[in-house]
Short mmCIF file of C-alpha atoms and ligand atoms in Angstrom, two decimals:
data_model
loop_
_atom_site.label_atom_id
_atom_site.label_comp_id
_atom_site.label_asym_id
_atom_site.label_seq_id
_atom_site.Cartn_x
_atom_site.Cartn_y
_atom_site.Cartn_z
CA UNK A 1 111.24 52.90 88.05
CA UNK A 2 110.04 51.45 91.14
CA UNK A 3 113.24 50.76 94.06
CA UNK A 4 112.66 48.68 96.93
CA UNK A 5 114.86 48.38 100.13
CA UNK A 6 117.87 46.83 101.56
CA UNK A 7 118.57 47.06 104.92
CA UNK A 8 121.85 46.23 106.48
CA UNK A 9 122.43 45.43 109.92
CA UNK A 10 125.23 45.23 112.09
CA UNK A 11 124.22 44.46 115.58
CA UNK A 12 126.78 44.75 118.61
CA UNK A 13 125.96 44.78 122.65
CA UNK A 14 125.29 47.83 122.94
CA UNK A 15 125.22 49.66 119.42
CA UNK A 16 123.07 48.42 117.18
CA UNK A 17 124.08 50.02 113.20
CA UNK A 18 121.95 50.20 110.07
CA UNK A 19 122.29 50.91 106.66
CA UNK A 20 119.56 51.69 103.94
CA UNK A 21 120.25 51.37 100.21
CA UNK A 22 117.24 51.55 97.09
CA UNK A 23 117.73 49.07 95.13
CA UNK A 24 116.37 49.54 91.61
CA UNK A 25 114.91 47.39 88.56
CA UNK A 26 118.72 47.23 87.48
CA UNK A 27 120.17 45.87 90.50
CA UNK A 28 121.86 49.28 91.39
CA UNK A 29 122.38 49.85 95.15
CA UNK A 30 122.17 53.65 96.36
CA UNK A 31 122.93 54.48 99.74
CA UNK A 32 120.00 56.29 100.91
CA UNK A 33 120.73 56.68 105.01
CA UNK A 34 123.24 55.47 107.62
CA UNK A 35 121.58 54.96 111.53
CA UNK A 36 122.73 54.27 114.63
CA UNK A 37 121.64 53.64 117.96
CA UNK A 38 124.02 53.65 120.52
CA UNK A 39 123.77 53.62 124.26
CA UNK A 40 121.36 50.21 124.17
CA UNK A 41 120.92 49.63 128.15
CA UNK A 42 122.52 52.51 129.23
CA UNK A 43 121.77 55.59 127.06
CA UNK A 44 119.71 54.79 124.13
CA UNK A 45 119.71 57.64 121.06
CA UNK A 46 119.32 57.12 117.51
CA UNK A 47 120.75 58.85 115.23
CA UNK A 48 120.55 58.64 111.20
CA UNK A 49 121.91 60.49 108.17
CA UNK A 50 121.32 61.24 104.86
CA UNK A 51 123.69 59.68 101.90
CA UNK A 52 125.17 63.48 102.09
CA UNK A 53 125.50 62.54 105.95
CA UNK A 54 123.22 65.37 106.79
CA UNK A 55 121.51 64.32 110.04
CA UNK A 56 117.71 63.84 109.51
CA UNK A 57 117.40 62.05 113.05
CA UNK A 58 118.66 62.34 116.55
CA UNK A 59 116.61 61.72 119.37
CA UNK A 60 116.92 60.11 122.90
CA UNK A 61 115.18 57.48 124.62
CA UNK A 62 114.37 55.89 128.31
CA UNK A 63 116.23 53.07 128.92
CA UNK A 64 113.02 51.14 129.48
CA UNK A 65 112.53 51.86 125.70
CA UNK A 66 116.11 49.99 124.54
CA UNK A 67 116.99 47.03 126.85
CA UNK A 68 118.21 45.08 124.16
CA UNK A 69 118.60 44.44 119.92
CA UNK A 70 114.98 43.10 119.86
CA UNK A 71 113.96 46.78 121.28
CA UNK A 72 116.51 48.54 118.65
CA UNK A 73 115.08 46.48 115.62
CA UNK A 74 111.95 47.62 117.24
CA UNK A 75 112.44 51.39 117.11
CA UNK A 76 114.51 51.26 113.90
CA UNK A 77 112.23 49.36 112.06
CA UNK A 78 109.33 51.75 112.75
CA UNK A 79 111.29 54.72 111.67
CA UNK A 80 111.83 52.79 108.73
CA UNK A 81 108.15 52.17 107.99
CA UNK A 82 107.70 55.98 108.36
CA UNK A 83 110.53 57.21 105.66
CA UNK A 84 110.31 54.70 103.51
CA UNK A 85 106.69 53.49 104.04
CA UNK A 86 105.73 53.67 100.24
CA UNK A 87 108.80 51.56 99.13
CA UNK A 88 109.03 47.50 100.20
CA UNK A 89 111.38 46.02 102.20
CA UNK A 90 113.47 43.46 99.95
CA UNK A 91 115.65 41.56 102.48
CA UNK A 92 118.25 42.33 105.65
CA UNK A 93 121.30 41.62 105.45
CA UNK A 94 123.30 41.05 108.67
CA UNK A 95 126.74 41.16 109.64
CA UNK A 96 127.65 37.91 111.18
CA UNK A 97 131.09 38.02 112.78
CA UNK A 98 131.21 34.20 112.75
CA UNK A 99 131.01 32.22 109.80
CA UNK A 100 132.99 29.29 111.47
CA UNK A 101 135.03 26.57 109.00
CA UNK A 102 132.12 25.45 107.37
CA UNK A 103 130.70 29.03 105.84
CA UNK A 104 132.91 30.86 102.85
CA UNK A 105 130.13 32.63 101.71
CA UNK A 106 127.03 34.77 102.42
CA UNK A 107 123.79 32.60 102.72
CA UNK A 108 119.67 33.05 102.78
CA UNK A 109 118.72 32.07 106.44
CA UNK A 110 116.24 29.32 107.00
CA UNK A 111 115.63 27.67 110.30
CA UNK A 112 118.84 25.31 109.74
CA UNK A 113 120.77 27.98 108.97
CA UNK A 114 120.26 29.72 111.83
CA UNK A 115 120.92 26.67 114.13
CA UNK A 116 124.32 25.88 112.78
CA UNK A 117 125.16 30.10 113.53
CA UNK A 118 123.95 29.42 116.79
CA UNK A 119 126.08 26.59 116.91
CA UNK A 120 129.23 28.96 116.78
CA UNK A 121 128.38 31.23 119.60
CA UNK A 122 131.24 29.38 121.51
CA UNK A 123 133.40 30.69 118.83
CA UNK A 124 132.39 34.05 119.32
CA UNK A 125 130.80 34.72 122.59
CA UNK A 126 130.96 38.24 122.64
CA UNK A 127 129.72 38.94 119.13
CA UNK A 128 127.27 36.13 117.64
CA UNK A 129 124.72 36.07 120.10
CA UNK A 130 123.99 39.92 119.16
CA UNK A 131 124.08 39.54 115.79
CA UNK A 132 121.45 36.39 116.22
CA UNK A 133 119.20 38.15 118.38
CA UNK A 134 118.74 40.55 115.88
CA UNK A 135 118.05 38.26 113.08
CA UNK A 136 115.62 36.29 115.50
CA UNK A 137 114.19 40.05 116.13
CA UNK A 138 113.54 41.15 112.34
CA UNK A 139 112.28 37.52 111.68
CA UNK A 140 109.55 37.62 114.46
CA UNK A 141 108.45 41.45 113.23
CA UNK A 142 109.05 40.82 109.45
CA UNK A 143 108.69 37.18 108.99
CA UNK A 144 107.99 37.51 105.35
CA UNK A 145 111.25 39.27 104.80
CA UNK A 146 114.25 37.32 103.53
CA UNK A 147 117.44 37.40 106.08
CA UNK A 148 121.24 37.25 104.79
CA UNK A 149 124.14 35.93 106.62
CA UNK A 150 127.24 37.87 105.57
CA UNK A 151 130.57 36.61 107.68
CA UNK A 152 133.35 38.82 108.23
CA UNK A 153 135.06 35.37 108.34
CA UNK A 154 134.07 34.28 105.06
CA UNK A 155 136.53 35.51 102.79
CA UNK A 156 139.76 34.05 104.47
CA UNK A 157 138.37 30.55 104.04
CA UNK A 158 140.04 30.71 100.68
CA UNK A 159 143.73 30.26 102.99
CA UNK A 160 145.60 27.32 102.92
CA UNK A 161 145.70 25.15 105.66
CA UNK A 162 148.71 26.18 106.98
CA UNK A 163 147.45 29.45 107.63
CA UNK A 164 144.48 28.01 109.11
CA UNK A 165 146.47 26.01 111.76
CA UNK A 166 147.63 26.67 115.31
CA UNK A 167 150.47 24.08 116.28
CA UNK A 168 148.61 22.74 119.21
CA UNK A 169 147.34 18.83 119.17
CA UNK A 170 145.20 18.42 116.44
CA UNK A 171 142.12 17.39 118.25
CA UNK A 172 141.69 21.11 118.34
CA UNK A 173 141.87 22.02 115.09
CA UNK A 174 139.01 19.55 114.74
CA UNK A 175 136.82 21.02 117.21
CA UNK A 176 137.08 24.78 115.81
CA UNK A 177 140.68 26.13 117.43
CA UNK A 178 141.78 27.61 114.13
CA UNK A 179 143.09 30.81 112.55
CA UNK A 180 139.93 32.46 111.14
CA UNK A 181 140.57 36.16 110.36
CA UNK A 182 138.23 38.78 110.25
CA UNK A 183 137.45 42.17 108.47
CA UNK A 184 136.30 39.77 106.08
CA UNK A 185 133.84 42.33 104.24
CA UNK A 186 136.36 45.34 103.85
CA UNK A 187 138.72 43.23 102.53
CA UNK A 188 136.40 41.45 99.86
CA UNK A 189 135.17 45.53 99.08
CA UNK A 190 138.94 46.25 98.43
CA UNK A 191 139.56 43.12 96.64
CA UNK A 192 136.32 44.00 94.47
CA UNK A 193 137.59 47.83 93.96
CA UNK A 194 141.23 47.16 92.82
CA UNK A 195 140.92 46.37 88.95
CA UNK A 196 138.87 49.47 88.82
CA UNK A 197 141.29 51.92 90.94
CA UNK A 198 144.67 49.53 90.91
CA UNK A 199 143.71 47.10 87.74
CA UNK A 200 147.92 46.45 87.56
CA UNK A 201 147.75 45.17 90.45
CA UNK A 202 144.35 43.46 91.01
CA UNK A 203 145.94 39.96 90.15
CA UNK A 204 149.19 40.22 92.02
CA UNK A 205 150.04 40.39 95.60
CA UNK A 206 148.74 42.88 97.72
CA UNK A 207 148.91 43.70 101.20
CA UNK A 208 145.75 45.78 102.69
CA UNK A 209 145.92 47.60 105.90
CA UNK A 210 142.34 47.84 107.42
CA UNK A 211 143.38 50.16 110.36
CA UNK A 212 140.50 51.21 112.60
CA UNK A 213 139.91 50.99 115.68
CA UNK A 214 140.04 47.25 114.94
CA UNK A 215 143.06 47.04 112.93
CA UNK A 216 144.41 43.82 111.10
CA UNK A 217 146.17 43.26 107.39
CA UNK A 218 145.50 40.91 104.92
CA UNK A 219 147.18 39.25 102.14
CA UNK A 220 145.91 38.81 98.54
CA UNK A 221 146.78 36.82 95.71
CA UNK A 222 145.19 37.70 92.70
CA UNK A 223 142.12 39.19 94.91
CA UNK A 224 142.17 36.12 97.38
CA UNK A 225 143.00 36.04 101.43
CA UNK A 226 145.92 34.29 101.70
CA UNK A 227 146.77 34.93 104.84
CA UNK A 228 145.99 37.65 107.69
CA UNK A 229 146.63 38.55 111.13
CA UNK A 230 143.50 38.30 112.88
CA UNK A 231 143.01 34.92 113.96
CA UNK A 232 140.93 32.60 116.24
CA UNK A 233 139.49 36.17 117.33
CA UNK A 234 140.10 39.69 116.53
CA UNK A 235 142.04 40.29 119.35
CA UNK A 236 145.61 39.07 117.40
CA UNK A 237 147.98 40.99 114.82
CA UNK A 238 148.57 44.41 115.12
CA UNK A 239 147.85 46.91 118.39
CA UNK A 240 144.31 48.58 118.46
CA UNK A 241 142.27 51.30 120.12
CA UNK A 242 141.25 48.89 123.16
CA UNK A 243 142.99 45.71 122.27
CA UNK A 244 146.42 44.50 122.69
CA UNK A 245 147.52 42.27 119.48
CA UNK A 246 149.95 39.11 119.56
CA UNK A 247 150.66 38.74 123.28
CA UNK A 248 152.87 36.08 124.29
CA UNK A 249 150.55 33.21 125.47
CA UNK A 250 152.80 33.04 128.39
CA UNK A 251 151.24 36.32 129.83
CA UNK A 252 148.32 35.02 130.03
CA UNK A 253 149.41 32.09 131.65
CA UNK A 254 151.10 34.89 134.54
CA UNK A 255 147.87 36.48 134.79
CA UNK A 256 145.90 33.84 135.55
CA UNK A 257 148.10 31.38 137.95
CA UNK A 258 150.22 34.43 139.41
CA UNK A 259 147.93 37.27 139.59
CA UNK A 260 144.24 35.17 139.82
CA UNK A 261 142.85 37.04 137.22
CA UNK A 262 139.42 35.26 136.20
CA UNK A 263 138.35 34.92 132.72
CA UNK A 264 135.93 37.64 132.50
CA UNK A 265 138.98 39.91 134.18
CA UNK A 266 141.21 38.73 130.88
CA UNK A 267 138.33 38.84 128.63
CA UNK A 268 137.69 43.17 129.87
CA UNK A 269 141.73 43.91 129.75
CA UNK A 270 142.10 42.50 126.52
CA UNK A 271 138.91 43.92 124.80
CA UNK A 272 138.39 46.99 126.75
CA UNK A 273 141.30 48.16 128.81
CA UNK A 274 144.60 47.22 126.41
CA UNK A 275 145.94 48.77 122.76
CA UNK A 276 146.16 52.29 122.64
CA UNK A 277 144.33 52.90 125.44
CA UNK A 278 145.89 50.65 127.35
CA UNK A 279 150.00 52.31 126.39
CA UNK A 280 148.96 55.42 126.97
CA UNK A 281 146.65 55.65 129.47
CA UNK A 282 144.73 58.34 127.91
CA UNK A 283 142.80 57.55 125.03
CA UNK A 284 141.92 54.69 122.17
CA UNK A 285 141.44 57.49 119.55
CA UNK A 286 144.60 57.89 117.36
CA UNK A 287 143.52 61.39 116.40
CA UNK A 288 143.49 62.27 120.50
CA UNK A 289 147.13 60.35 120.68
CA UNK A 290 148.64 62.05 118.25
CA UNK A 291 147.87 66.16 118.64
CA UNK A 292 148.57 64.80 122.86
CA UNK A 293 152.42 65.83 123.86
CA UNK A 294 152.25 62.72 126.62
CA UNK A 295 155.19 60.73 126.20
CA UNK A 296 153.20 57.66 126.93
CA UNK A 297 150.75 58.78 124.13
CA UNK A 298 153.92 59.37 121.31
CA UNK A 299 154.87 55.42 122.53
CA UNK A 300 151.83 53.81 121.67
CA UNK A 301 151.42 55.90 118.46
CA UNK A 302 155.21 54.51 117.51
CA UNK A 303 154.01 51.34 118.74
CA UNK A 304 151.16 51.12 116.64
CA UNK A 305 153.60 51.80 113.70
CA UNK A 306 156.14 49.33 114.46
CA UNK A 307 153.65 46.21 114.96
CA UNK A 308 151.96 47.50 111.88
CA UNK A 309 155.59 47.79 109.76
CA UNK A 310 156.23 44.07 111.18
CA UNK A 311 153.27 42.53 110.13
CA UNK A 312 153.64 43.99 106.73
CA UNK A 313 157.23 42.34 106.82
CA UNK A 314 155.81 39.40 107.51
CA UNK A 315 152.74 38.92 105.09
CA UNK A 316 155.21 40.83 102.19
CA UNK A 317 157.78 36.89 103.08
CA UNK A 318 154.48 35.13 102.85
CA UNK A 319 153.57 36.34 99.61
CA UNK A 320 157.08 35.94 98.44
CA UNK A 321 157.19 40.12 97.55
CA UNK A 322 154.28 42.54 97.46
CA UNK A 323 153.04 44.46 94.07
CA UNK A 324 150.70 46.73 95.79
CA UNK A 325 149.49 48.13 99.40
CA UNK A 326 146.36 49.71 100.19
CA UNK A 327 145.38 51.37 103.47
CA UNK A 328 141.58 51.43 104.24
CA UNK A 329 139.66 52.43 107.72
CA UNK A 330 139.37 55.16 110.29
CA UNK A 331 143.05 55.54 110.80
CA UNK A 332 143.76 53.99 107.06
CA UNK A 333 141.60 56.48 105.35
CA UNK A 334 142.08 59.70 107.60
CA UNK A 335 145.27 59.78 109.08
CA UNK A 336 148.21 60.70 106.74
CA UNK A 337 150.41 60.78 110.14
CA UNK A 338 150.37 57.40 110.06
CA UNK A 339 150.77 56.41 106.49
CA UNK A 340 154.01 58.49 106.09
CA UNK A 341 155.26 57.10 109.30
CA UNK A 342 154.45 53.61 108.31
CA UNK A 343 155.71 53.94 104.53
CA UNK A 344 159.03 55.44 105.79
CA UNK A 345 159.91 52.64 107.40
CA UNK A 346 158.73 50.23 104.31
CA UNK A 347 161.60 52.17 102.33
CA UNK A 348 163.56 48.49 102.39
CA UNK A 349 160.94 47.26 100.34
CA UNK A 350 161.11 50.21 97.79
CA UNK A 351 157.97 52.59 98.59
CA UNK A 352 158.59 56.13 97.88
CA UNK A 353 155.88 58.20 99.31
CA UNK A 354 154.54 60.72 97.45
CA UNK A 355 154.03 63.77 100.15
CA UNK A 356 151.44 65.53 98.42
CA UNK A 357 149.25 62.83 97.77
CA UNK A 358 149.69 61.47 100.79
CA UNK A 359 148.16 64.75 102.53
CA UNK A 360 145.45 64.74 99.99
CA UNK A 361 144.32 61.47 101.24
CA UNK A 362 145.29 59.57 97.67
CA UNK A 363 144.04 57.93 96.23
CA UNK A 364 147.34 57.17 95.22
CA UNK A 365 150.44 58.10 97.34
CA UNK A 366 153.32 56.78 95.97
CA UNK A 367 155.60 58.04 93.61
CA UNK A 368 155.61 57.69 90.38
CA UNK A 369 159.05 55.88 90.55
CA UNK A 370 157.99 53.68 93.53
CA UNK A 371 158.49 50.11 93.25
CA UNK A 372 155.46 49.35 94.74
CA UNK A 373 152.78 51.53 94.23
CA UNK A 374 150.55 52.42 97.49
CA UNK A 375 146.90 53.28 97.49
CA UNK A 376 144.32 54.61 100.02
CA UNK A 377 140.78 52.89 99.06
CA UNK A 378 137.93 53.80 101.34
CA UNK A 379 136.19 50.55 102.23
CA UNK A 380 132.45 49.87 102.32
CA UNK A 381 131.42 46.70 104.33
CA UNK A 382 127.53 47.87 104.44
CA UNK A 383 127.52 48.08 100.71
CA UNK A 384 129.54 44.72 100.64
CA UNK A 385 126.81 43.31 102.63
CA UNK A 386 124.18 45.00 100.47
CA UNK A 387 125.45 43.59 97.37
CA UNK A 388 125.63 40.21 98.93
CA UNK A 389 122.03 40.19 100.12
CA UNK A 390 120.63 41.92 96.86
CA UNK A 391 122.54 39.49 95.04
CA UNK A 392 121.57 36.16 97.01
CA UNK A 393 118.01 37.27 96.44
CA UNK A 394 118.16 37.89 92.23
CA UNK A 395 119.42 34.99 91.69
CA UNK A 396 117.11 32.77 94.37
CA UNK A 397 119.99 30.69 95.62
CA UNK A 398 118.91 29.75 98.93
CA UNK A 399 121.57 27.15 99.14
CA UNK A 400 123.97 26.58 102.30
CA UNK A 401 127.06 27.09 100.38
CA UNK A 402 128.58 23.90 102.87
CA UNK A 403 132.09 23.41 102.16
P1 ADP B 1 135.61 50.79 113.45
O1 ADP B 1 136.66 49.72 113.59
O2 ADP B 1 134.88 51.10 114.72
O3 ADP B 1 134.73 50.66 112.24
P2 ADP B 1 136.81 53.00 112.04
O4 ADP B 1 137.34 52.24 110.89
O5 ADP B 1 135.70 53.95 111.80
O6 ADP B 1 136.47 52.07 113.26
O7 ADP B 1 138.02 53.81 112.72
C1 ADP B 1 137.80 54.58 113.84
C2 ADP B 1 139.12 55.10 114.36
O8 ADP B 1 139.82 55.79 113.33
C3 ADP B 1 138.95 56.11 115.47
O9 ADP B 1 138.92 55.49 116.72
C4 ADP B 1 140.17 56.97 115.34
O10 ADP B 1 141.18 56.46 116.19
C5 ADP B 1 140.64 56.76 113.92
N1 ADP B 1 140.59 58.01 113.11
C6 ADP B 1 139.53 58.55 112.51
N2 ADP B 1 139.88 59.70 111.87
C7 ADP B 1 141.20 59.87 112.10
C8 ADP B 1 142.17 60.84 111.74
N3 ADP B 1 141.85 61.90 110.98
N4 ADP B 1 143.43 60.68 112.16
C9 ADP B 1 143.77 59.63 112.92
N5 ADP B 1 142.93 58.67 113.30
C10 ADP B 1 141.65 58.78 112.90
#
């Protein structure tokens, strides 16, 4: 059987993350390594594993060597060519944070494509122009090789308007002020995985909890976003490792007439310096917060929880009563801490944890008697991506999927 490969890339400023899967004559994806390479400008080291995660790669580099994505396409493209010289490379698929209002779905990029992405840099400064350059990098080394868009605002586009909105004057809605959401990916991965792990709940309404160290929720119908708490950018909803969540607009307004801060000095404490790290002045890792006896450190772990309980209050009223919640991510996935202390205080809404399961990791945790049963479903947004790419390619729609 001969298996040729898709790549997946996620490119960020200074990390740039790739994932290999065979795909065979069937259209089956297996994951065959995960890379990295972090430390782009600064300390540059790649590192890849195996699909067992046994580490077949780690080696550092001058920083003359990585000064930017086209140099990390560079040197993970040629260890590419020397793994998996004797199999072809399909396509790439890319995470693209920014989809804008126009893109619900992954697309092939051509030339036009690419200029309406670039387009929506102003959307999202910090993120599209790195996952751009490293289209624009893999098309100038491998310009034979079909590229895929994949938006990680793409699946909320399916939310009505009046989650879409923000009630300023509308001449900003027009021009692109509107409630996005992200996570896109992992949520369409969870969405796909529920009528095989949760099929009596796949069509109802379900609240996922994609807590990493990004962390937003999202609200399904029937496998659909209906609404979610990341909006115009991922900084809003719930508290995360380096990022605040809902802040009163009015604090930014302080900041910048009362205390001068500049734009760059908001953009740096609400991306870098805020969340977790921010409350407790020691770290953005959960898993360092919560063995730490700092009182500061206990606060923004209950903090964390409470923001998180309210938001699922809030999307539960918005679906008009919940059937099912899943946690998924870093913290989702890992931390049974946090479940319990998050599901204790969803008791109103009838969860009854299920102790054991819960410190097995699931994949169900919830009682048998629970009136909503709760699920832990590792997500996969490489393999989303994968599937999307692999897919767009079979079936040789090139189309712009415009609506
Ligand atoms: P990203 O958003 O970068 O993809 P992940 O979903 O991988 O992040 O989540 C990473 C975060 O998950 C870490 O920063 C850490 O806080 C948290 N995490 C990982 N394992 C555990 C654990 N066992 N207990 C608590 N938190 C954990």
């Amino acid at each position: 059987m001969s298996s040729r490969i898709v790549l997946v890339v996620n490119a960020g400023s200074s990390s740039l993350k790739f994932s290999v899967f065979r795909a065979d004559d069937a259209a089956t994806l297996q994951l065959a390594a995960r890379g990295q390479i972090d430390g782009i400008g600064t300390r540059p080291r790649l590192r890849v594993t195996d699909a067992t995660g046994s580490v077949v790669v780690e080696r550092d580099f001058a920083v003359a060597e990585v000064r930017g994505v086209k140099d990390a396409i560079r040197l993970a493209g040629a260890w590419l060519h020397e793994r998996f010289q004797h199999e072809p490379l399909l396509a790439v698929g890319h995470r693209v944070v920014h989809g804008g209002a126009q893109f619900s779905h992954p697309l092939l990029i051509d030339a036009e494509v690419f200029a309406a992405l670039e387009q929506l840099i102003p959307l999202a400064p910090l993120h599209q122009p790195h996952n751009l350059a490293a289209i624009r990098a893999v098309r100038e080394a491998q310009p034979q090789v079909p590229q895929v868009a994949c938006f990680d605002t793409a699946f909320h586009r399916t939310h009505p308007q009046i989650a879409d909105l923000y009630a300023l004057p509308w001449e900003y809605y027009e021009s692109g002020v509107r409630h996005y959401g992200f996570h896109g990916l992992s949520y369409e991965y969870i969405a796909a995985m529920l009528p095989q792990v949760a099929p009596g709940i796949s069509d109802g309404r379900v609240i996922v909890a994609h807590l990493g160290s990004g962390a937003s929720l999202c609200a399904l119908r029937a496998g659909k976003s209906v609404d979610s708490t990341m909006g115009f950018s991922p900084l809003d909803g719930v508290p995360m490792g380096t990022r605040p969540g809902a802040l009163d607009p009015g604090v930014l307004l302080h900041l910048i007439n009362q205390r001068g801060l500049s734009g760059a000095d908001l953009e740096k404490l609400l991306y870098r310096e805020s969340g977790l790290l921010g409350l407790s002045g020691i770290s953005n890792d959960m898993r360092v917060l919560l063995e730490s006896q700092e009182p500061r450190a206990q606060l923004a772990v209950e903090y964390f929880v409470h923001y998180t309980v309210k938001q699922i209050g809030a999307l539960a009223a918005v679906l008009g009563g919940v059937d099912g919640l899943v946690f998924t991510a870093g913290i989702g996935e890992r931390s049974s801490v946090i479940r319990a202390h998050i599901l204790q205080a969803c008791a109103w809404l009838g969860v009854s944890l299920d102790t054991a399961a819960n410190a097995r990791g699931g994949p169900r945790i919830s009682t048998e008697g629970s009136a909503i049963p709760v699920w832990v479903i590792p997500t996969d947004e490489e393999l989303m991506i994968a599937r999307h790419t692999l897919l767009l390619i079979i079936s040789g729609k090139g189309g712009h999927h415009v609506d």
